[in-house]
Coordinates of C-alpha atoms and ligand atoms in Angstrom, one line a residue:
M468 CA -20.2 -25.7 58.3
A469 CA -23.8 -24.4 57.8
L470 CA -26.8 -26.4 56.6
V471 CA -29.3 -24.2 54.8
T472 CA -32.8 -25.4 53.8
G473 CA -34.5 -23.9 50.8
A474 CA -31.0 -23.0 49.6
E475 CA -31.8 -23.5 45.9
S476 CA -33.8 -20.3 45.8
G477 CA -34.4 -16.8 47.1
I478 CA -33.4 -16.0 50.7
G479 CA -31.9 -19.5 51.3
R480 CA -29.6 -19.2 48.3
A481 CA -28.5 -15.7 49.3
S482 CA -27.9 -16.8 52.9
A483 CA -25.8 -19.7 51.7
A484 CA -23.7 -17.3 49.7
A485 CA -23.4 -14.8 52.6
L486 CA -22.4 -17.6 55.0
A487 CA -19.8 -18.9 52.5
Q488 CA -18.4 -15.4 52.2
G489 CA -18.2 -15.4 56.0
G490 CA -16.0 -18.5 55.9
R491 CA -18.3 -21.5 56.2
D492 CA -18.7 -24.6 54.0
I493 CA -22.4 -25.1 53.0
A494 CA -24.8 -28.0 52.8
I495 CA -27.4 -26.9 50.3
L496 CA -30.7 -28.6 51.1
Y497 CA -33.0 -28.5 48.1
F498 CA -36.5 -29.8 47.4
R499 CA -37.0 -30.4 43.7
D500 CA -34.6 -28.3 41.5
Q501 CA -31.2 -29.9 41.5
A502 CA -29.9 -27.5 38.8
A503 CA -30.8 -24.5 41.0
A504 CA -29.0 -26.1 43.9
E505 CA -25.9 -26.6 41.8
A506 CA -26.1 -22.9 40.9
T507 CA -26.1 -22.0 44.6
A508 CA -23.1 -24.4 45.0
E509 CA -21.2 -22.5 42.4
M510 CA -21.8 -19.3 44.4
V511 CA -20.4 -21.0 47.5
R512 CA -17.4 -22.3 45.6
A513 CA -16.8 -18.8 44.1
A514 CA -16.4 -17.6 47.7
G515 CA -13.7 -20.2 48.2
R516 CA -15.8 -22.7 50.3
N517 CA -17.0 -26.3 49.8
A518 CA -20.6 -27.1 49.0
A519 CA -22.7 -30.2 48.9
C520 CA -26.2 -30.4 47.4
I521 CA -28.6 -32.7 49.2
Q522 CA -32.2 -33.4 48.3
A523 CA -34.8 -33.5 51.1
D524 CA -38.4 -32.7 51.9
V525 CA -38.1 -30.9 55.3
S526 CA -41.5 -32.2 56.4
D527 CA -40.3 -35.8 56.2
E528 CA -38.6 -36.9 59.4
A529 CA -36.6 -39.7 57.8
A530 CA -35.5 -37.5 54.9
V531 CA -34.3 -34.8 57.3
H532 CA -32.2 -37.4 59.2
A533 CA -30.8 -38.8 56.0
A534 CA -29.9 -35.2 54.8
F535 CA -28.1 -34.4 58.0
D536 CA -26.2 -37.7 57.7
A537 CA -25.2 -36.9 54.1
A538 CA -24.2 -33.4 55.0
L539 CA -22.0 -34.7 57.9
A540 CA -20.4 -37.3 55.6
A541 CA -19.7 -34.7 52.9
L542 CA -18.6 -31.6 54.9
G543 CA -18.2 -32.5 58.6
P544 CA -19.9 -31.2 61.7
I545 CA -22.7 -28.7 61.3
D546 CA -22.5 -25.7 63.6
C547 CA -25.1 -23.5 61.9
L548 CA -28.6 -24.2 60.7
V549 CA -30.7 -21.8 58.6
N550 CA -34.3 -22.7 58.0
S551 CA -35.5 -20.9 54.9
A552 CA -37.6 -23.6 53.2
G553 CA -41.2 -22.5 53.0
I554 CA -44.3 -22.1 50.9
N555 CA -46.6 -19.1 50.4
M556 CA -50.0 -18.5 51.8
A557 CA -53.1 -20.2 50.4
G558 CA -54.8 -16.9 49.6
V559 CA -58.2 -18.1 50.7
A560 CA -60.2 -17.3 53.8
V561 CA -60.5 -19.9 56.6
A562 CA -64.2 -20.3 55.5
E563 CA -63.0 -21.7 52.2
M564 CA -59.7 -23.4 53.3
E565 CA -59.3 -27.2 53.0
L566 CA -57.7 -29.0 55.9
S567 CA -55.2 -30.4 53.5
Q568 CA -53.9 -26.8 52.8
W569 CA -53.6 -26.1 56.5
H570 CA -51.6 -29.4 56.9
R571 CA -49.5 -28.7 53.9
M572 CA -48.4 -25.3 55.2
F573 CA -47.7 -26.6 58.7
A574 CA -45.8 -29.6 57.4
T575 CA -43.3 -27.4 55.6
D576 CA -43.1 -24.1 57.4
M577 CA -43.5 -25.4 61.0
N578 CA -42.8 -29.2 61.2
G579 CA -39.8 -28.7 58.9
V580 CA -38.2 -26.2 61.3
F581 CA -39.0 -28.5 64.2
L582 CA -37.4 -31.5 62.6
T583 CA -34.2 -29.8 61.4
S584 CA -33.8 -27.9 64.6
R585 CA -34.3 -31.0 66.8
R586 CA -31.7 -33.0 64.9
F587 CA -29.3 -30.0 64.9
V588 CA -29.4 -29.5 68.7
R589 CA -29.1 -33.3 69.4
D590 CA -26.0 -33.4 67.3
R591 CA -24.5 -30.4 69.0
H592 CA -25.3 -31.7 72.4
A593 CA -23.6 -35.1 71.6
A594 CA -20.5 -33.2 70.4
G595 CA -20.5 -30.9 73.4
E596 CA -20.4 -27.9 71.1
G597 CA -22.4 -24.7 70.6
G598 CA -23.9 -23.3 67.4
S599 CA -26.5 -21.1 65.9
I600 CA -29.9 -21.5 64.4
V601 CA -31.5 -18.8 62.2
N602 CA -35.2 -19.2 61.2
I603 CA -36.9 -17.3 58.5
S604 CA -40.3 -16.2 59.9
S605 CA -42.2 -13.2 58.4
I606 CA -43.7 -9.9 59.5
H607 CA -47.0 -11.7 58.9
A608 CA -46.4 -13.8 62.0
V609 CA -47.6 -10.6 63.8
D610 CA -49.2 -8.5 61.1
V611 CA -51.8 -10.9 59.8
R612 CA -53.5 -10.8 56.3
P613 CA -56.9 -12.0 55.2
G614 CA -56.3 -15.2 53.1
G615 CA -53.1 -15.9 55.0
A616 CA -54.3 -17.8 58.1
D617 CA -52.2 -20.8 57.3
Y618 CA -49.0 -18.8 56.6
C619 CA -49.5 -16.3 59.4
A620 CA -50.1 -19.0 62.0
A621 CA -47.2 -21.2 60.8
K622 CA -44.8 -18.2 60.9
A623 CA -46.1 -17.2 64.4
A624 CA -45.4 -20.8 65.5
V625 CA -41.8 -20.5 64.1
R626 CA -41.3 -17.4 66.1
S627 CA -42.6 -19.1 69.2
L628 CA -40.4 -22.1 68.6
T629 CA -37.4 -19.8 68.2
E630 CA -38.0 -18.2 71.6
T631 CA -38.7 -21.6 73.4
M632 CA -35.6 -23.1 71.9
A633 CA -33.5 -20.1 72.7
L634 CA -34.3 -20.7 76.4
E635 CA -33.8 -24.4 76.2
E636 CA -30.5 -24.1 74.3
A637 CA -28.9 -21.1 76.1
R638 CA -26.9 -23.4 78.5
H639 CA -25.7 -25.4 75.5
D640 CA -24.2 -22.3 73.9
I641 CA -26.6 -22.6 70.9
T642 CA -28.3 -19.3 69.9
V643 CA -31.7 -19.4 68.2
N644 CA -33.0 -16.4 66.4
C645 CA -35.3 -15.5 63.6
V646 CA -35.6 -12.8 61.0
A647 CA -38.9 -11.4 59.9
P648 CA -38.8 -10.2 56.3
G649 CA -41.4 -8.0 54.7
M650 CA -41.7 -7.8 50.9
I651 CA -38.6 -9.5 49.4
L652 CA -38.2 -10.0 45.6
T653 CA -37.8 -13.8 45.3
P654 CA -39.6 -16.5 43.4
M655 CA -42.1 -16.6 46.2
N656 CA -43.1 -13.1 45.0
A657 CA -42.9 -14.0 41.3
H658 CA -45.9 -11.9 40.3
A659 CA -44.2 -8.8 41.8
V660 CA -40.8 -9.7 40.3
Q661 CA -42.2 -10.1 36.8
D662 CA -44.9 -7.3 36.7
A663 CA -43.4 -3.9 37.3
K664 CA -46.7 -2.1 37.6
Y665 CA -48.0 -4.6 40.2
R666 CA -44.7 -4.4 42.1
A667 CA -44.9 -0.6 42.2
S668 CA -48.4 -0.8 43.5
L669 CA -47.2 -2.8 46.5
E670 CA -44.0 -0.8 46.9
A671 CA -46.1 2.3 47.4
N672 CA -47.1 0.8 50.8
V673 CA -43.4 0.4 51.9
P674 CA -42.1 3.5 53.8
V675 CA -38.7 3.2 52.1
G676 CA -40.4 3.0 48.7
R677 CA -39.1 -0.3 47.4
A678 CA -39.2 -4.0 48.0
G679 CA -36.2 -5.7 49.6
Q680 CA -33.6 -8.1 48.1
A681 CA -32.8 -11.5 49.3
E682 CA -29.2 -10.4 49.9
E683 CA -30.4 -7.8 52.4
V684 CA -32.0 -10.5 54.4
A685 CA -29.0 -12.8 54.0
Q686 CA -26.6 -10.2 55.5
T687 CA -28.6 -10.3 58.8
V688 CA -28.7 -14.1 58.7
A689 CA -25.0 -14.2 58.4
F690 CA -24.5 -11.7 61.2
L691 CA -26.8 -13.7 63.5
A692 CA -24.7 -16.8 62.7
S693 CA -21.4 -15.0 63.3
P694 CA -19.2 -14.8 66.5
A695 CA -20.2 -11.1 66.7
A696 CA -23.8 -12.2 67.6
R697 CA -23.1 -14.7 70.4
Y698 CA -25.0 -12.6 72.9
I699 CA -28.1 -12.4 70.8
T700 CA -30.7 -15.2 71.3
G701 CA -34.4 -15.5 71.1
S702 CA -34.6 -12.3 69.0
T703 CA -36.6 -11.5 65.9
V704 CA -35.0 -9.0 63.5
T705 CA -37.5 -7.3 61.3
I706 CA -36.3 -6.5 57.7
D707 CA -39.1 -4.8 55.9
G708 CA -38.2 -1.2 55.0
G709 CA -40.6 0.0 57.7
L710 CA -43.7 -1.8 56.3
S711 CA -44.8 -3.4 59.6
L712 CA -44.8 0.1 61.2
V713 CA -47.5 1.4 58.9
L714 CA -49.8 -1.6 58.8
G715 CA -51.8 -0.1 61.7
Q716 CA -52.1 3.4 60.1
G717 CA -54.9 5.0 58.2
A718 CA -58.0 4.3 60.4
Ligands
LIG517 N1 -40.1 -13.4 49.8 C1 -40.7 -12.8 50.8 O1 -41.2 -11.7 50.6 C2 -40.7 -13.4 52.2 C3 -41.2 -12.6 53.2 C4 -41.2 -13.1 54.5 C5 -40.8 -14.4 54.7 N2 -40.3 -15.2 53.7 C6 -39.9 -16.5 54.0 O2 -38.6 -16.7 53.6 C7 -38.4 -18.1 53.3 C8 -37.7 -18.2 52.0 O3 -38.6 -17.8 51.0 P1 -38.2 -17.2 49.6 O4 -38.8 -15.8 49.5 O5 -36.7 -17.3 49.4 O6 -39.0 -18.1 48.6 P2 -38.5 -19.2 47.5 O7 -39.8 -19.8 47.0 O8 -37.6 -18.6 46.6 O9 -37.8 -20.3 48.4 C9 -38.4 -21.2 49.2 C10 -37.7 -22.5 49.1 O10 -38.3 -23.5 50.0 C11 -38.2 -24.8 49.3 N3 -39.2 -25.7 49.8 C12 -40.5 -25.6 49.8 N4 -41.1 -26.6 50.3 C13 -40.1 -27.5 50.8 C14 -40.1 -28.7 51.4 N5 -41.2 -29.4 51.7 N6 -38.9 -29.3 51.7 C15 -37.7 -28.6 51.4 N7 -37.7 -27.4 50.8 C16 -38.9 -26.8 50.4 C17 -38.4 -24.4 47.9 O11 -37.9 -25.5 47.0 C18 -37.6 -23.1 47.7 O12 -36.3 -23.4 47.4 C19 -39.7 -18.8 53.4 O13 -39.8 -19.4 54.7 C20 -40.7 -17.6 53.3 O14 -41.9 -17.9 53.9 C21 -40.3 -14.7 52.4

């Protein structure tokens, strides 16, 4: 069974569907939108698997433990964790950034990954079983953007946590990897999804000439969580249509 955070939307939803198609039941962790979580659950059931929708704020330690308890009770042991919950960058320079924004970003995008991952590996150790964690980082963990200090630093921290935990968990047969998407058309990129002219202006920067779809990220998430990927750990898979390769060009 896989537990997917942020599974009511975007990359989390697509990952839940892809993991279900790969044969796993899914615990759908959602934040605010229960109807959206139920829509993901329908996708999981359409793939012939069981689903449970569980509300949790991933930055809240007690809520994360309660969510894992509820998922276990509903669907049994969790052998795969996908951390997709996240918020977008503040869009302001550090000079203008409030400390509260900095904390808000780290609470969700970093502490959330720490809290779910810690509970996951503790449960796997207690069971004497292996498993897999897949974290959603970003190309902006490395290729930073003005106005994105909060997001870029949090995503770099996720990548670092991924690598540290890969070493710590290797002897426990738990793989820990992350994917680094570029521009993906999800609600996080609502402006680009809704405004074709704006989207085209951004897509002009992508070597393959288009933005990515959540399903394209999800296929890699499902692969990293599959038996075929047992020898891959501590890796970051970039999924960006070549965007990160050209960020250093032109000067
Ligand atoms: N869309 C992109 O272009 C892109 C690129 C790189 C990385 N990412 C990363 O992919 C992940 C998924 O993003 P997405 O594009 O699917 O966006 P999205 O907005 O569709 O999904 C984000 C999800 O996180 C949930 N969430 C936010 N705060 C939460 C909290 N405190 N507790 C629990 N859930 C919470 C939201 O409810 C939502 O379901 C994010 O970590 C994001 O940073 C996205």
